Short mmCIF file of C-alpha atoms and ligand atoms in Angstrom, two decimals:
data_model
loop_
_atom_site.label_atom_id
_atom_site.label_comp_id
_atom_site.label_asym_id
_atom_site.label_seq_id
_atom_site.Cartn_x
_atom_site.Cartn_y
_atom_site.Cartn_z
CA UNK A 1 0.00 0.00 0.00
CA UNK A 2 1.25 3.50 -0.80
CA UNK A 3 0.97 5.95 2.03
CA UNK A 4 0.49 9.71 1.79
CA UNK A 5 3.14 10.34 4.44
CA UNK A 6 5.61 8.20 6.35
CA UNK A 7 6.03 9.57 9.88
CA UNK A 8 8.64 8.50 12.41
CA UNK A 9 7.42 8.92 15.99
CA UNK A 10 10.19 8.38 18.55
CA UNK A 11 9.36 7.34 22.13
CA UNK A 12 5.96 6.07 21.02
CA UNK A 13 5.86 3.33 23.68
CA UNK A 14 6.06 5.89 26.51
CA UNK A 15 3.32 7.87 28.23
CA UNK A 16 2.65 10.77 25.83
CA UNK A 17 4.07 8.95 22.80
CA UNK A 18 1.58 6.07 23.11
CA UNK A 19 -1.36 8.48 23.22
CA UNK A 20 -0.01 10.29 20.16
CA UNK A 21 0.68 7.08 18.21
CA UNK A 22 -2.87 5.86 18.94
CA UNK A 23 -4.37 9.17 17.78
CA UNK A 24 -2.31 9.30 14.56
CA UNK A 25 -2.81 5.63 13.62
CA UNK A 26 -6.59 5.82 14.12
CA UNK A 27 -7.14 9.30 12.66
CA UNK A 28 -4.90 9.04 9.59
CA UNK A 29 -5.19 5.63 7.87
CA UNK A 30 -3.41 7.15 4.88
CA UNK A 31 -0.25 7.82 6.95
CA UNK A 32 2.27 5.14 7.83
CA UNK A 33 3.26 5.57 11.49
CA UNK A 34 6.61 4.08 12.48
CA UNK A 35 7.19 3.97 16.23
CA UNK A 36 10.87 3.84 17.24
CA UNK A 37 11.47 3.13 20.91
CA UNK A 38 14.29 1.64 22.98
CA UNK A 39 11.77 0.23 25.49
CA UNK A 40 13.54 1.56 28.58
CA UNK A 41 11.82 1.09 31.96
CA UNK A 42 9.39 3.83 30.81
CA UNK A 43 8.45 2.28 27.46
CA UNK A 44 5.88 -0.47 27.30
CA UNK A 45 4.27 -2.08 24.25
CA UNK A 46 1.23 -2.96 26.41
CA UNK A 47 0.38 0.74 26.00
CA UNK A 48 -0.33 0.12 22.31
CA UNK A 49 -1.98 -3.30 22.35
CA UNK A 50 -5.19 -1.92 20.79
CA UNK A 51 -3.49 -0.65 17.62
CA UNK A 52 -0.49 -2.97 17.22
CA UNK A 53 -2.03 -4.92 14.33
CA UNK A 54 -3.18 -1.84 12.37
CA UNK A 55 -1.97 -1.94 8.77
CA UNK A 56 -0.57 1.61 8.94
CA UNK A 57 1.53 0.96 12.08
CA UNK A 58 4.98 -0.51 12.60
CA UNK A 59 7.11 -0.79 15.74
CA UNK A 60 10.90 -0.77 15.67
CA UNK A 61 13.00 -1.34 18.77
CA UNK A 62 16.12 0.84 18.72
CA UNK A 63 18.25 3.44 20.44
CA UNK A 64 18.42 7.03 19.14
CA UNK A 65 21.87 7.34 20.71
CA UNK A 66 23.29 5.09 17.96
CA UNK A 67 24.09 7.43 15.04
CA UNK A 68 24.75 4.51 12.68
CA UNK A 69 21.43 2.83 13.48
CA UNK A 70 19.52 6.08 12.99
CA UNK A 71 21.30 6.85 9.70
CA UNK A 72 20.49 3.36 8.35
CA UNK A 73 16.88 3.62 9.49
CA UNK A 74 16.36 6.93 7.64
CA UNK A 75 17.96 5.54 4.46
CA UNK A 76 15.75 2.48 4.59
CA UNK A 77 12.43 4.16 5.40
CA UNK A 78 12.73 7.61 3.74
CA UNK A 79 10.55 9.30 6.38
CA UNK A 80 8.68 12.44 5.36
CA UNK A 81 8.45 13.74 8.91
CA UNK A 82 9.63 13.09 12.46
CA UNK A 83 7.77 13.70 15.71
CA UNK A 84 10.44 13.33 18.36
CA UNK A 85 9.37 12.40 21.89
CA UNK A 86 11.98 9.82 22.96
CA UNK A 87 13.68 11.08 26.08
CA UNK A 88 14.68 10.37 29.62
CA UNK A 89 11.92 12.31 31.32
CA UNK A 90 12.04 12.09 35.12
CA UNK A 91 13.69 14.96 37.04
CA UNK A 92 14.63 12.82 40.08
CA UNK A 93 16.43 10.30 37.88
CA UNK A 94 18.28 13.16 36.16
CA UNK A 95 19.55 14.32 39.55
CA UNK A 96 20.75 10.80 40.37
CA UNK A 97 22.27 10.11 36.95
CA UNK A 98 22.58 13.04 34.50
CA UNK A 99 24.58 11.17 31.86
CA UNK A 100 21.64 9.09 30.54
CA UNK A 101 19.84 12.40 29.97
CA UNK A 102 22.78 13.93 28.12
CA UNK A 103 23.07 10.90 25.87
CA UNK A 104 19.41 10.35 24.97
CA UNK A 105 18.06 13.89 25.13
CA UNK A 106 20.99 15.71 23.52
CA UNK A 107 23.09 13.22 21.52
CA UNK A 108 20.00 11.25 20.47
CA UNK A 109 18.30 14.42 19.21
CA UNK A 110 21.38 15.46 17.21
CA UNK A 111 21.54 11.99 15.61
CA UNK A 112 17.94 12.42 14.44
CA UNK A 113 18.61 15.97 13.20
CA UNK A 114 21.67 14.81 11.24
CA UNK A 115 19.74 11.95 9.65
CA UNK A 116 16.87 14.28 8.67
CA UNK A 117 19.34 16.84 7.28
CA UNK A 118 21.13 14.23 5.12
CA UNK A 119 17.94 12.68 3.78
CA UNK A 120 15.75 15.71 3.13
CA UNK A 121 17.06 17.35 -0.02
CA UNK A 122 14.26 19.88 -0.39
CA UNK A 123 12.50 21.24 2.69
CA UNK A 124 9.09 20.87 1.01
CA UNK A 125 6.71 18.49 2.77
CA UNK A 126 9.21 17.57 5.46
CA UNK A 127 9.00 18.45 9.13
CA UNK A 128 11.07 17.75 12.22
CA UNK A 129 8.73 18.25 15.19
CA UNK A 130 10.53 18.38 18.54
CA UNK A 131 8.35 17.76 21.60
CA UNK A 132 9.66 19.62 24.63
CA UNK A 133 8.76 20.85 28.09
CA UNK A 134 7.98 24.14 29.85
CA UNK A 135 10.74 23.23 32.34
CA UNK A 136 13.29 24.78 29.94
CA UNK A 137 12.04 28.21 31.08
CA UNK A 138 13.09 27.59 34.68
CA UNK A 139 11.09 28.45 37.77
CA UNK A 140 8.45 31.16 38.29
CA UNK A 141 7.75 33.13 41.47
CA UNK A 142 4.18 33.50 42.75
CA UNK A 143 3.05 35.43 39.63
CA UNK A 144 3.63 35.47 35.86
CA UNK A 145 3.50 32.84 33.14
CA UNK A 146 5.86 31.35 30.58
CA UNK A 147 5.34 32.67 27.05
CA UNK A 148 7.19 31.60 23.90
CA UNK A 149 9.59 34.54 24.38
CA UNK A 150 10.50 33.79 28.01
CA UNK A 151 14.28 33.33 28.27
CA UNK A 152 15.54 29.82 28.84
CA UNK A 153 16.74 29.19 32.41
CA UNK A 154 16.80 25.42 33.01
CA UNK A 155 17.75 24.34 36.51
CA UNK A 156 17.73 20.51 36.62
CA UNK A 157 19.85 18.13 34.53
CA UNK A 158 16.57 17.04 32.86
CA UNK A 159 15.49 20.55 31.90
CA UNK A 160 19.04 21.51 30.92
CA UNK A 161 19.21 18.53 28.56
CA UNK A 162 15.82 19.42 27.03
CA UNK A 163 16.84 23.09 26.70
CA UNK A 164 20.02 22.00 24.97
CA UNK A 165 18.06 19.85 22.52
CA UNK A 166 15.63 22.75 21.81
CA UNK A 167 18.60 25.03 21.04
CA UNK A 168 20.10 22.44 18.72
CA UNK A 169 16.81 21.94 16.86
CA UNK A 170 16.57 25.73 16.35
CA UNK A 171 20.24 25.85 15.32
CA UNK A 172 19.54 23.30 12.55
CA UNK A 173 16.68 25.51 11.33
CA UNK A 174 18.79 28.68 11.20
CA UNK A 175 22.02 27.07 10.00
CA UNK A 176 20.83 24.34 7.62
CA UNK A 177 17.22 25.46 6.97
CA UNK A 178 15.92 22.17 8.34
CA UNK A 179 12.12 22.55 8.61
CA UNK A 180 11.41 22.33 12.33
CA UNK A 181 8.76 23.15 14.89
CA UNK A 182 8.97 22.94 18.70
CA UNK A 183 6.28 22.76 21.35
CA UNK A 184 6.82 23.23 25.08
CA UNK A 185 4.13 21.67 27.23
CA UNK A 186 3.28 21.76 30.92
CA UNK A 187 2.94 18.67 33.18
CA UNK A 188 0.76 15.94 31.66
CA UNK A 189 -1.49 13.53 33.51
CA UNK A 190 -3.62 10.60 32.34
CA UNK A 191 -3.52 6.86 31.67
CA UNK A 192 -0.35 4.84 30.92
CA UNK A 193 2.09 7.11 32.81
CA UNK A 194 4.88 5.23 34.53
CA UNK A 195 4.21 5.41 38.29
CA UNK A 196 7.25 7.41 39.33
CA UNK A 197 5.81 10.84 38.46
CA UNK A 198 3.61 12.44 41.11
CA UNK A 199 0.07 11.50 40.04
CA UNK A 200 0.45 7.79 39.11
CA UNK A 201 2.98 7.21 41.92
CA UNK A 202 0.57 8.54 44.52
CA UNK A 203 -2.42 6.63 43.07
CA UNK A 204 -0.39 3.42 43.23
CA UNK A 205 0.85 4.14 46.76
CA UNK A 206 -2.62 4.96 48.09
CA UNK A 207 -3.94 1.76 46.55
CA UNK A 208 -1.20 -0.22 48.30
CA UNK A 209 -1.36 1.72 51.60
CA UNK A 210 2.18 3.02 51.12
CA UNK A 211 3.36 6.43 52.31
CA UNK A 212 3.02 9.49 50.02
CA UNK A 213 6.41 11.24 49.91
CA UNK A 214 5.65 14.97 49.59
CA UNK A 215 8.81 16.93 48.80
CA UNK A 216 9.47 19.95 51.05
CA UNK A 217 6.26 21.58 52.22
CA UNK A 218 4.21 20.55 49.17
CA UNK A 219 3.94 24.18 48.11
CA UNK A 220 5.41 23.85 44.64
CA UNK A 221 2.97 24.56 41.84
CA UNK A 222 2.50 22.63 38.58
CA UNK A 223 0.15 23.36 35.66
CA UNK A 224 -1.56 20.06 34.72
CA UNK A 225 -2.82 19.11 31.26
CA UNK A 226 -4.69 15.96 30.25
CA UNK A 227 -2.37 13.89 28.04
CA UNK A 228 -4.96 13.42 25.27
CA UNK A 229 -5.27 17.21 24.97
CA UNK A 230 -1.49 17.35 24.53
CA UNK A 231 -1.69 14.71 21.78
CA UNK A 232 -4.46 16.74 20.06
CA UNK A 233 -2.30 19.86 20.24
CA UNK A 234 0.66 18.02 18.68
CA UNK A 235 -1.57 16.81 15.82
CA UNK A 236 -2.81 20.37 15.22
CA UNK A 237 0.67 21.90 15.34
CA UNK A 238 2.12 19.14 13.15
CA UNK A 239 -0.40 19.90 10.41
CA UNK A 240 -0.70 23.68 10.70
CA UNK A 241 2.36 25.23 12.32
CA UNK A 242 4.55 27.84 10.72
CA UNK A 243 8.00 26.36 10.09
CA UNK A 244 10.59 27.45 12.65
CA UNK A 245 8.00 28.43 15.26
CA UNK A 246 7.59 27.49 18.92
CA UNK A 247 4.22 26.89 20.61
CA UNK A 248 3.50 26.66 24.33
CA UNK A 249 0.87 24.10 25.36
CA UNK A 250 -0.85 24.25 28.75
CA UNK A 251 -4.16 23.85 30.49
CA UNK A 252 -4.43 27.01 32.67
CA UNK A 253 -4.72 24.55 35.51
CA UNK A 254 -2.31 25.38 38.33
CA UNK A 255 -2.26 23.30 41.49
CA UNK A 256 -0.13 23.51 44.62
CA UNK A 257 1.14 19.92 45.09
CA UNK A 258 -0.41 19.49 48.53
CA UNK A 259 -3.84 20.69 47.35
CA UNK A 260 -3.73 18.31 44.39
CA UNK A 261 -2.65 15.45 46.66
CA UNK A 262 -5.57 16.12 49.03
CA UNK A 263 -8.04 16.07 46.12
CA UNK A 264 -6.56 12.76 44.95
CA UNK A 265 -6.75 11.30 48.47
CA UNK A 266 -10.45 12.18 48.70
CA UNK A 267 -11.30 10.66 45.30
CA UNK A 268 -9.30 7.53 46.15
CA UNK A 269 -11.16 7.14 49.47
CA UNK A 270 -14.45 7.34 47.56
CA UNK A 271 -13.35 4.96 44.80
CA UNK A 272 -11.95 2.41 47.28
CA UNK A 273 -14.89 2.76 49.69
CA UNK A 274 -12.63 3.80 52.54
CA UNK A 275 -13.69 6.35 55.19
CA UNK A 276 -12.88 9.90 54.00
CA UNK A 277 -9.52 10.91 55.54
CA UNK A 278 -7.93 7.44 55.31
CA UNK A 279 -5.60 8.20 52.39
CA UNK A 280 -4.51 11.61 53.74
CA UNK A 281 -2.95 9.80 56.69
CA UNK A 282 -0.38 8.39 54.24
CA UNK A 283 1.04 11.87 53.50
CA UNK A 284 4.67 12.04 54.64
CA UNK A 285 6.75 15.17 54.22
CA UNK A 286 10.25 14.23 53.03
CA UNK A 287 13.48 16.11 52.19
CA UNK A 288 12.90 18.51 49.32
CA UNK A 289 14.10 17.68 45.79
CA UNK A 290 17.49 19.36 45.09
CA UNK A 291 16.96 22.58 43.09
CA UNK A 292 13.17 22.06 43.18
CA UNK A 293 11.51 24.52 40.76
CA UNK A 294 8.84 26.45 42.67
CA UNK A 295 6.22 27.07 40.02
CA UNK A 296 5.42 26.42 36.37
CA UNK A 297 2.55 28.11 34.51
CA UNK A 298 2.00 28.21 30.76
CA UNK A 299 0.49 30.98 28.69
CA UNK A 300 -0.95 29.10 25.67
CA UNK A 301 -2.52 32.17 24.03
CA UNK A 302 -0.48 31.80 20.83
CA UNK A 303 -1.73 28.26 20.25
CA UNK A 304 -5.30 29.34 20.93
CA UNK A 305 -5.17 32.44 18.72
CA UNK A 306 -3.19 30.98 15.80
CA UNK A 307 -4.48 27.40 15.70
CA UNK A 308 -7.67 27.49 17.77
CA UNK A 309 -6.56 24.90 20.36
CA UNK A 310 -8.09 24.81 23.83
CA UNK A 311 -8.07 21.96 26.36
CA UNK A 312 -11.15 19.73 26.11
CA UNK A 313 -11.30 18.23 29.58
CA UNK A 314 -11.85 19.93 32.95
CA UNK A 315 -9.36 18.81 35.60
CA UNK A 316 -11.99 17.59 38.08
CA UNK A 317 -13.30 15.15 35.48
CA UNK A 318 -9.83 14.28 34.15
CA UNK A 319 -8.34 13.34 37.49
CA UNK A 320 -11.30 11.07 38.34
CA UNK A 321 -11.04 9.41 34.93
CA UNK A 322 -7.30 8.95 35.45
CA UNK A 323 -7.66 7.44 38.93
CA UNK A 324 -10.31 5.03 37.65
CA UNK A 325 -8.03 3.94 34.79
CA UNK A 326 -5.21 2.97 37.18
CA UNK A 327 -7.62 1.16 39.48
CA UNK A 328 -9.16 -0.75 36.57
CA UNK A 329 -5.78 -1.64 35.06
CA UNK A 330 -4.13 -3.47 37.89
CA UNK A 331 -2.29 -5.84 35.55
CA UNK A 332 -0.64 -2.92 33.78
CA UNK A 333 0.43 -1.41 37.10
CA UNK A 334 1.74 -4.73 38.40
CA UNK A 335 3.66 -5.37 35.22
CA UNK A 336 5.41 -1.99 35.05
CA UNK A 337 6.15 -1.84 38.77
CA UNK A 338 7.97 -5.15 38.93
CA UNK A 339 11.72 -5.50 38.50
CA UNK A 340 13.82 -2.42 37.94
CA UNK A 341 11.18 -0.02 39.27
CA UNK A 342 11.09 -1.62 42.67
CA UNK A 343 14.86 -1.26 43.12
CA UNK A 344 14.77 2.41 42.13
CA UNK A 345 11.77 3.22 44.26
CA UNK A 346 13.13 1.54 47.40
CA UNK A 347 16.44 3.36 47.01
CA UNK A 348 14.71 6.72 46.54
CA UNK A 349 12.35 6.70 49.45
CA UNK A 350 13.21 4.07 51.98
CA UNK A 351 16.98 3.76 52.10
CA UNK A 352 17.97 7.35 52.58
P1 NAD B 401 8.25 8.68 29.04
O1 NAD B 401 9.45 8.60 29.94
O2 NAD B 401 6.96 8.12 29.49
O3 NAD B 401 8.59 8.00 27.64
C1 NAD B 401 9.81 8.16 26.98
C2 NAD B 401 9.91 7.08 25.92
O4 NAD B 401 11.17 7.26 25.24
C3 NAD B 401 9.90 5.66 26.48
O5 NAD B 401 9.02 4.84 25.74
C4 NAD B 401 11.34 5.20 26.32
O6 NAD B 401 11.47 3.81 26.13
C5 NAD B 401 11.79 5.99 25.10
N1 NAD B 401 13.25 6.19 25.07
C6 NAD B 401 14.04 6.62 26.10
N2 NAD B 401 15.33 6.66 25.70
C7 NAD B 401 15.35 6.25 24.40
C8 NAD B 401 16.39 6.08 23.46
N3 NAD B 401 17.68 6.32 23.78
N4 NAD B 401 16.06 5.67 22.21
C9 NAD B 401 14.76 5.41 21.88
N5 NAD B 401 13.75 5.54 22.76
C10 NAD B 401 14.04 5.95 24.00
O7 NAD B 401 8.14 10.22 28.69
P2 NAD B 401 6.83 11.10 28.41
O8 NAD B 401 6.36 11.65 29.70
O9 NAD B 401 5.91 10.37 27.53
O10 NAD B 401 7.48 12.31 27.60
C11 NAD B 401 7.63 12.25 26.19
C12 NAD B 401 8.27 13.55 25.71
O11 NAD B 401 7.46 14.65 26.09
C13 NAD B 401 9.66 13.79 26.30
O12 NAD B 401 10.46 14.34 25.30
C14 NAD B 401 9.40 14.80 27.41
O13 NAD B 401 10.53 15.62 27.62
C15 NAD B 401 8.24 15.59 26.84
N6 NAD B 401 7.31 16.19 27.84
C16 NAD B 401 6.81 15.44 28.87
C17 NAD B 401 5.90 16.04 29.75
C18 NAD B 401 5.28 15.25 30.88
O14 NAD B 401 4.56 15.83 31.71
N7 NAD B 401 5.45 13.95 30.96
C19 NAD B 401 5.55 17.39 29.59
C20 NAD B 401 6.11 18.11 28.52
C21 NAD B 401 6.98 17.50 27.64
P1 TYD B 402 6.89 15.20 38.81
O1 TYD B 402 5.66 14.43 38.54
O2 TYD B 402 8.18 14.47 39.02
O3 TYD B 402 7.03 16.26 37.61
P2 TYD B 402 8.07 17.51 37.44
O4 TYD B 402 9.04 17.50 38.54
O5 TYD B 402 8.69 17.24 36.12
O6 TYD B 402 7.20 18.72 37.46
O7 TYD B 402 6.64 16.10 40.08
C1 TYD B 402 5.54 17.00 40.15
C2 TYD B 402 5.64 17.75 41.46
O8 TYD B 402 5.45 16.84 42.56
C3 TYD B 402 7.01 18.39 41.70
O9 TYD B 402 6.83 19.63 42.36
C4 TYD B 402 7.72 17.41 42.61
C5 TYD B 402 6.58 16.82 43.42
N1 TYD B 402 6.78 15.42 43.87
C6 TYD B 402 6.63 15.08 45.22
O10 TYD B 402 6.36 15.93 46.09
N2 TYD B 402 6.82 13.76 45.58
C7 TYD B 402 7.13 12.80 44.67
O11 TYD B 402 7.31 11.62 45.04
C8 TYD B 402 7.26 13.17 43.29
C9 TYD B 402 7.62 12.14 42.24
C10 TYD B 402 7.06 14.49 42.93
#
């Protein structure tokens, strides 16, 4: 079958990547979607069980850090476009071991840029879409929001590696005229997120009556967006963006960690038929994260005004839906939390 476009999605077995792959495979039968993923602890093909036999989908296991592998892959497949999500994505892991972040997030991105640059002779109909984070902008005080012109000020090894990759993607646009677009999104929540990030970790811990390690005083603020709204935004930007542009994506949905945790505890008590107040007793204040960014908040006006995107789901509904998903998908949780996860988790919270 001849496809209209052949799109490489990297990191498609991860949290956001799997939602995007599902959307693209189902919505665009005329596109061939190739999912390249190393299947690290965070990547799981269970996330894509429902579309794995689709005729416009193919999975390839591989590492973006291998320049030779990436060069061969581009020669073989002749991709029209790339949507690049593969990354090491957890701030705490980046503090413990920055080098994995440098290799995947920076070197891996440059390998993809080089392969695109060598294979795309004319810039027409090609696009390198780099998926990034609002954490590149650093930390806000009590007021203000990140816009697309906020100066970069990354403060963790994770955000520094993502900032570096953003700069390199822009450098390839200015220097080599590679057709690129970048989006910087706020914190995502939803199904299929590996339970080390705040929301799925705390759902899993409440379910198992384990303590809820709140960093510092729980006063840090994050701006939460439903993952499927992020995937919708990527689709819209991919098809309509101006080449070379950056778009912020966010839900105007700021929560102080401790307030969010209390809301989750209440919903979990209701869902598990426990007396209200049971889950809150699991809250344990622990040593703050090193260099913990105080507040993130995204101004997504450009995306709304230029491309008409707004979030579709209210947080109150989204968080309930998310909690129910984790409770109904016990096998998924058990599978991803066995093995390597357990070692990391025990080291983080119980052996210090
Ligand atoms: P994730 O950790 O759930 O998934 C990352 C995926 O990349 C995994 O499937 C993993 O196996 C794969 N991967 C890692 N190293 C690889 C390598 N060397 N080669 C090939 N594949 C590799 O991450 P996520 O939360 O889905 O984030 C996806 C992207 O979105 C990342 O680039 C992240 O920086 C960005 N982002 C995330 C959020 C968020 O809230 N999670 C917000 C904004 C932007
Ligand atoms: P996280 O989900 O790791 O996302 P990020 O650090 O990339 O924003 O953390 C969200 C917030 O929750 C952040 O302020 C750190 C805090 N946090 C805790 O208090 N305890 C935890 O165990 C984790 C993982 C996060």
